[in-house]
PDB file of C-alpha atoms in Angstrom:
ATOM      1  CA  MET A   9       2.570  33.962 -22.910  1.00  0.00           C
ATOM      2  CA  SER A  10       5.063  34.124 -25.921  1.00  0.00           C
ATOM      3  CA  THR A  11       7.927  32.644 -24.677  1.00  0.00           C
ATOM      4  CA  GLY A  12       8.311  29.016 -24.091  1.00  0.00           C
ATOM      5  CA  LEU A  13       9.874  25.586 -24.881  1.00  0.00           C
ATOM      6  CA  ARG A  14       8.438  24.344 -28.365  1.00  0.00           C
ATOM      7  CA  SER A  15       7.585  19.962 -28.066  1.00  0.00           C
ATOM      8  CA  GLY A  16      10.118  19.666 -29.764  1.00  0.00           C
ATOM      9  CA  GLN A  17      12.644  21.374 -27.415  1.00  0.00           C
ATOM     10  CA  VAL A  18      10.420  20.494 -24.330  1.00  0.00           C
ATOM     11  CA  ALA A  19      10.908  16.400 -25.655  1.00  0.00           C
ATOM     12  CA  GLU A  20      14.789  16.325 -26.497  1.00  0.00           C
ATOM     13  CA  ALA A  21      15.275  18.246 -22.935  1.00  0.00           C
ATOM     14  CA  ALA A  22      13.084  15.296 -21.272  1.00  0.00           C
ATOM     15  CA  GLY A  23      14.832  12.634 -23.376  1.00  0.00           C
ATOM     16  CA  VAL A  24      11.026  11.281 -24.625  1.00  0.00           C
ATOM     17  CA  ASN A  25      10.128  11.869 -28.149  1.00  0.00           C
ATOM     18  CA  ILE A  26       7.052  14.066 -29.007  1.00  0.00           C
ATOM     19  CA  GLN A  27       4.296  11.291 -29.289  1.00  0.00           C
ATOM     20  CA  THR A  28       5.300  10.865 -26.097  1.00  0.00           C
ATOM     21  CA  LEU A  29       5.359  14.269 -25.283  1.00  0.00           C
ATOM     22  CA  ARG A  30       1.575  14.360 -26.343  1.00  0.00           C
ATOM     23  CA  TYR A  31       0.485  11.337 -24.643  1.00  0.00           C
ATOM     24  CA  TYR A  32       1.163  12.477 -21.378  1.00  0.00           C
ATOM     25  CA  GLU A  33      -0.355  15.398 -22.914  1.00  0.00           C
ATOM     26  CA  ARG A  34      -3.924  13.813 -23.326  1.00  0.00           C
ATOM     27  CA  ARG A  35      -3.895  11.631 -20.148  1.00  0.00           C
ATOM     28  CA  GLY A  36      -3.828  15.184 -18.703  1.00  0.00           C
ATOM     29  CA  LEU A  37      -0.464  13.830 -16.896  1.00  0.00           C
ATOM     30  CA  LEU A  38       0.843  17.444 -18.104  1.00  0.00           C
ATOM     31  CA  ALA A  39      -0.894  21.048 -18.085  1.00  0.00           C
ATOM     32  CA  ALA A  40      -2.333  21.558 -21.325  1.00  0.00           C
ATOM     33  CA  PRO A  41       0.381  24.010 -22.944  1.00  0.00           C
ATOM     34  CA  GLU A  42      -0.439  28.339 -23.989  1.00  0.00           C
ATOM     35  CA  ARG A  43      -0.242  28.297 -28.148  1.00  0.00           C
ATOM     36  CA  THR A  44       0.967  30.741 -30.561  1.00  0.00           C
ATOM     37  CA  ASP A  45      -1.305  32.542 -33.093  1.00  0.00           C
ATOM     38  CA  GLY A  46       0.469  29.971 -34.746  1.00  0.00           C
ATOM     39  CA  GLY A  47      -1.077  27.695 -33.131  1.00  0.00           C
ATOM     40  CA  HIS A  48       2.017  26.401 -31.044  1.00  0.00           C
ATOM     41  CA  ARG A  49       2.187  24.673 -28.506  1.00  0.00           C
ATOM     42  CA  LEU A  50       4.294  26.566 -25.625  1.00  0.00           C
ATOM     43  CA  TYR A  51       5.633  24.882 -22.825  1.00  0.00           C
ATOM     44  CA  GLY A  52       6.984  26.261 -19.570  1.00  0.00           C
ATOM     45  CA  GLU A  53      10.486  24.723 -18.088  1.00  0.00           C
ATOM     46  CA  ASP A  54       7.875  23.054 -15.977  1.00  0.00           C
ATOM     47  CA  ALA A  55       7.045  20.460 -18.226  1.00  0.00           C
ATOM     48  CA  VAL A  56      10.575  19.252 -18.854  1.00  0.00           C
ATOM     49  CA  THR A  57      10.504  18.252 -14.937  1.00  0.00           C
ATOM     50  CA  ALA A  58       7.310  16.757 -15.077  1.00  0.00           C
ATOM     51  CA  LEU A  59       8.186  14.269 -17.690  1.00  0.00           C
ATOM     52  CA  ARG A  60      11.639  13.870 -16.200  1.00  0.00           C
ATOM     53  CA  VAL A  61       9.954  12.716 -13.440  1.00  0.00           C
ATOM     54  CA  ILE A  62       6.813  10.935 -14.741  1.00  0.00           C
ATOM     55  CA  LYS A  63       9.793   8.780 -16.901  1.00  0.00           C
ATOM     56  CA  ALA A  64      11.898   8.566 -12.652  1.00  0.00           C
ATOM     57  CA  ALA A  65       8.753   7.492 -11.272  1.00  0.00           C
ATOM     58  CA  GLN A  66       8.106   4.803 -14.602  1.00  0.00           C
ATOM     59  CA  ARG A  67      11.428   3.660 -14.211  1.00  0.00           C
ATOM     60  CA  LEU A  68      10.839   3.143 -10.398  1.00  0.00           C
ATOM     61  CA  GLY A  69       7.694   1.126 -11.411  1.00  0.00           C
ATOM     62  CA  PHE A  70       4.451   3.287 -10.844  1.00  0.00           C
ATOM     63  CA  THR A  71       2.315   2.141 -13.752  1.00  0.00           C
ATOM     64  CA  LEU A  72       1.435   5.982 -15.351  1.00  0.00           C
ATOM     65  CA  GLU A  73      -2.256   4.993 -13.310  1.00  0.00           C
ATOM     66  CA  GLU A  74      -0.176   5.716 -10.086  1.00  0.00           C
ATOM     67  CA  VAL A  75       2.436   8.872 -11.698  1.00  0.00           C
ATOM     68  CA  ALA A  76      -1.473  10.999 -12.416  1.00  0.00           C
ATOM     69  CA  ASP A  77      -2.522   9.858  -9.229  1.00  0.00           C
ATOM     70  CA  LEU A  78       0.329  11.101  -7.276  1.00  0.00           C
ATOM     71  CA  LEU A  79       0.603  13.737  -9.357  1.00  0.00           C
ATOM     72  CA  GLU A  80      -2.484  15.106  -8.916  1.00  0.00           C
ATOM     73  CA  ALA A  81      -2.307  14.546  -5.560  1.00  0.00           C
ATOM     74  CA  GLY A  82       1.099  16.595  -5.084  1.00  0.00           C
ATOM     75  CA  ARG A  83      -1.071  19.466  -7.049  1.00  0.00           C
ATOM     76  CA  HIS A  84      -3.691  19.780  -4.308  1.00  0.00           C
ATOM     77  CA  ARG A  85      -0.698  20.174  -1.022  1.00  0.00           C
ATOM     78  CA  HIS A  86      -0.569  23.109  -1.358  1.00  0.00           C
ATOM     79  CA  GLY A  87       3.192  23.171   0.672  1.00  0.00           C
ATOM     80  CA  ARG A  88       1.946  19.726   2.699  1.00  0.00           C
ATOM     81  CA  PRO A  89       3.777  16.747   2.277  1.00  0.00           C
ATOM     82  CA  VAL A  90       1.588  14.634  -0.556  1.00  0.00           C
ATOM     83  CA  ALA A  91      -0.686  11.720   1.866  1.00  0.00           C
ATOM     84  CA  GLY A  92      -0.222   8.166   1.041  1.00  0.00           C
ATOM     85  CA  LEU A  93       3.396   8.783  -0.807  1.00  0.00           C
ATOM     86  CA  GLN A  94       5.289   6.963   2.023  1.00  0.00           C
ATOM     87  CA  GLU A  95       2.804   4.273   2.454  1.00  0.00           C
ATOM     88  CA  ARG A  96       2.497   4.259  -2.179  1.00  0.00           C
ATOM     89  CA  ALA A  97       6.557   3.968  -1.861  1.00  0.00           C
ATOM     90  CA  ALA A  98       6.388   1.060  -0.083  1.00  0.00           C
ATOM     91  CA  ALA A  99       3.674  -0.574  -1.610  1.00  0.00           C
ATOM     92  CA  LYS A 100       5.608  -0.424  -4.692  1.00  0.00           C
ATOM     93  CA  LEU A 101       8.768  -1.763  -2.536  1.00  0.00           C
ATOM     94  CA  ALA A 102       7.117  -4.626  -1.202  1.00  0.00           C
ATOM     95  CA  GLU A 103       5.946  -5.365  -5.310  1.00  0.00           C
ATOM     96  CA  VAL A 104       9.476  -5.305  -5.969  1.00  0.00           C
ATOM     97  CA  ASP A 105      10.581  -7.611  -3.559  1.00  0.00           C
ATOM     98  CA  ALA A 106       8.215  -9.934  -4.328  1.00  0.00           C
ATOM     99  CA  LYS A 107       9.453  -9.903  -8.234  1.00  0.00           C
ATOM    100  CA  ILE A 108      13.111 -10.334  -7.108  1.00  0.00           C
ATOM    101  CA  ALA A 109      11.663 -13.388  -5.084  1.00  0.00           C
ATOM    102  CA  ASP A 110      10.557 -14.704  -7.679  1.00  0.00           C
ATOM    103  CA  LEU A 111      12.403 -14.227 -10.341  1.00  0.00           C
ATOM    104  CA  ALA A 112      15.553 -15.227  -8.040  1.00  0.00           C
ATOM    105  CA  THR A 113      13.086 -18.611  -8.189  1.00  0.00           C
ATOM    106  CA  ILE A 114      12.703 -18.870 -11.792  1.00  0.00           C
ATOM    107  CA  ARG A 115      16.902 -18.310 -12.526  1.00  0.00           C
ATOM    108  CA  THR A 116      17.666 -21.204  -9.649  1.00  0.00           C
ATOM    109  CA  ALA A 117      15.265 -23.466 -11.543  1.00  0.00           C
ATOM    110  CA  LEU A 118      16.638 -22.555 -14.891  1.00  0.00           C
ATOM    111  CA  ALA A 119      20.268 -22.739 -13.651  1.00  0.00           C
ATOM    112  CA  THR A 120      19.595 -26.578 -12.174  1.00  0.00           C
ATOM    113  CA  ALA A 121      17.629 -27.497 -15.766  1.00  0.00           C
ATOM    114  CA  VAL A 122      20.169 -25.860 -17.962  1.00  0.00           C
ATOM    115  CA  GLU A 123      23.604 -27.696 -15.491  1.00  0.00           C
ATOM    116  CA  ALA A 124      21.498 -30.962 -15.465  1.00  0.00           C
ATOM    117  CA  GLY A 125      21.240 -30.626 -19.283  1.00  0.00           C
ATOM    118  CA  CYS A 126      17.347 -30.537 -19.556  1.00  0.00           C
ATOM    119  CA  ASP A 127      16.754 -30.167 -23.453  1.00  0.00           C
ATOM    120  CA  ASP A 128      12.825 -31.613 -23.659  1.00  0.00           C
ATOM    121  CA  LEU A 129      10.726 -29.861 -22.463  1.00  0.00           C
ATOM    122  CA  THR A 130       7.992 -32.872 -22.518  1.00  0.00           C
ATOM    123  CA  VAL A 131      10.614 -35.628 -21.177  1.00  0.00           C
ATOM    124  CA  CYS A 132      12.081 -33.615 -18.128  1.00  0.00           C
ATOM    125  CA  ALA A 133       8.523 -32.455 -16.800  1.00  0.00           C
ATOM    126  CA  GLY A 134       7.188 -36.447 -16.881  1.00  0.00           C
ATOM    127  CA  SER A 135      10.805 -37.078 -15.230  1.00  0.00           C
ATOM    128  CA  PRO A 136      10.421 -37.790 -11.483  1.00  0.00           C
ATOM    129  CA  CYS A 137      14.308 -35.884 -10.826  1.00  0.00           C
ATOM    130  CA  CYS A 138      13.356 -32.706 -13.442  1.00  0.00           C
ATOM    131  CA  PRO A 139      14.261 -29.715 -11.830  1.00  0.00           C
ATOM    132  CA  ILE A 140      12.161 -27.566 -13.131  1.00  0.00           C
ATOM    133  CA  PRO A 141       9.363 -28.093 -10.298  1.00  0.00           C
ATOM    134  CA  PHE A 142       6.415 -29.205 -12.631  1.00  0.00           C
ATOM    135  CA  THR A 143       6.430 -32.345 -11.026  1.00  0.00           C
ATOM    136  CA  ASP A 144       5.789 -30.551  -7.436  1.00  0.00           C
ATOM    137  CA  LEU A 145       3.116 -28.094  -9.464  1.00  0.00           C
ATOM    138  CA  ALA A 146       1.801 -31.323 -10.541  1.00  0.00           C
ATOM    139  CA  LYS A 147       1.452 -33.058  -7.079  1.00  0.00           C
ATOM    140  CA  GLU A 148       0.384 -29.586  -5.421  1.00  0.00           C
ATOM    141  CA  ARG A 149      -2.602 -29.905  -8.216  1.00  0.00           C
ATOM    142  CA  HIS A 150      -3.757 -33.211  -7.059  1.00  0.00           C
ATOM    143  CA  ALA A 151      -3.731 -32.947  -3.649  1.00  0.00           C
ATOM    144  CA  GLU A 152      -6.385 -31.060  -3.592  1.00  0.00           C
ATOM    145  CA  PRO A 153      -9.787 -31.455  -3.386  1.00  0.00           C
ATOM    146  CA  CYS A 154     -11.323 -31.854  -7.107  1.00  0.00           C
ATOM    147  CA  CYS A 155     -14.994 -29.621  -7.483  1.00  0.00           C
TER     148      CYS A 155
END
């Protein structure tokens, strides 16, 4: 390959830094590029696309390990749909929904604490009218049988 994109060009085109590019290469997320006689890496345009896919998948909540699995499955599909992508996306959606529900609960408790003027966690936690669920958690623990 006498033509191609150098590391800096690929990184800039994909919106990542060179260290990220090389890290993904070491992790096997990107194929090892060809090298010039002087040892410089030369990437094809597909490297830019791969980097964009990796970053987009991360923004959707997939871990690098999950991204690696999805990319590997895609490499072996031979024109067929990737088995498991729908299931993985549905599972990730369920995780996101659970996080949103947790965050909504946290937001409600914090907003209530701010409205109530809570200023000391220790005092607030010891008060039966505390809007933060310390007292509920303590009651749940005492209600459970001890080992």
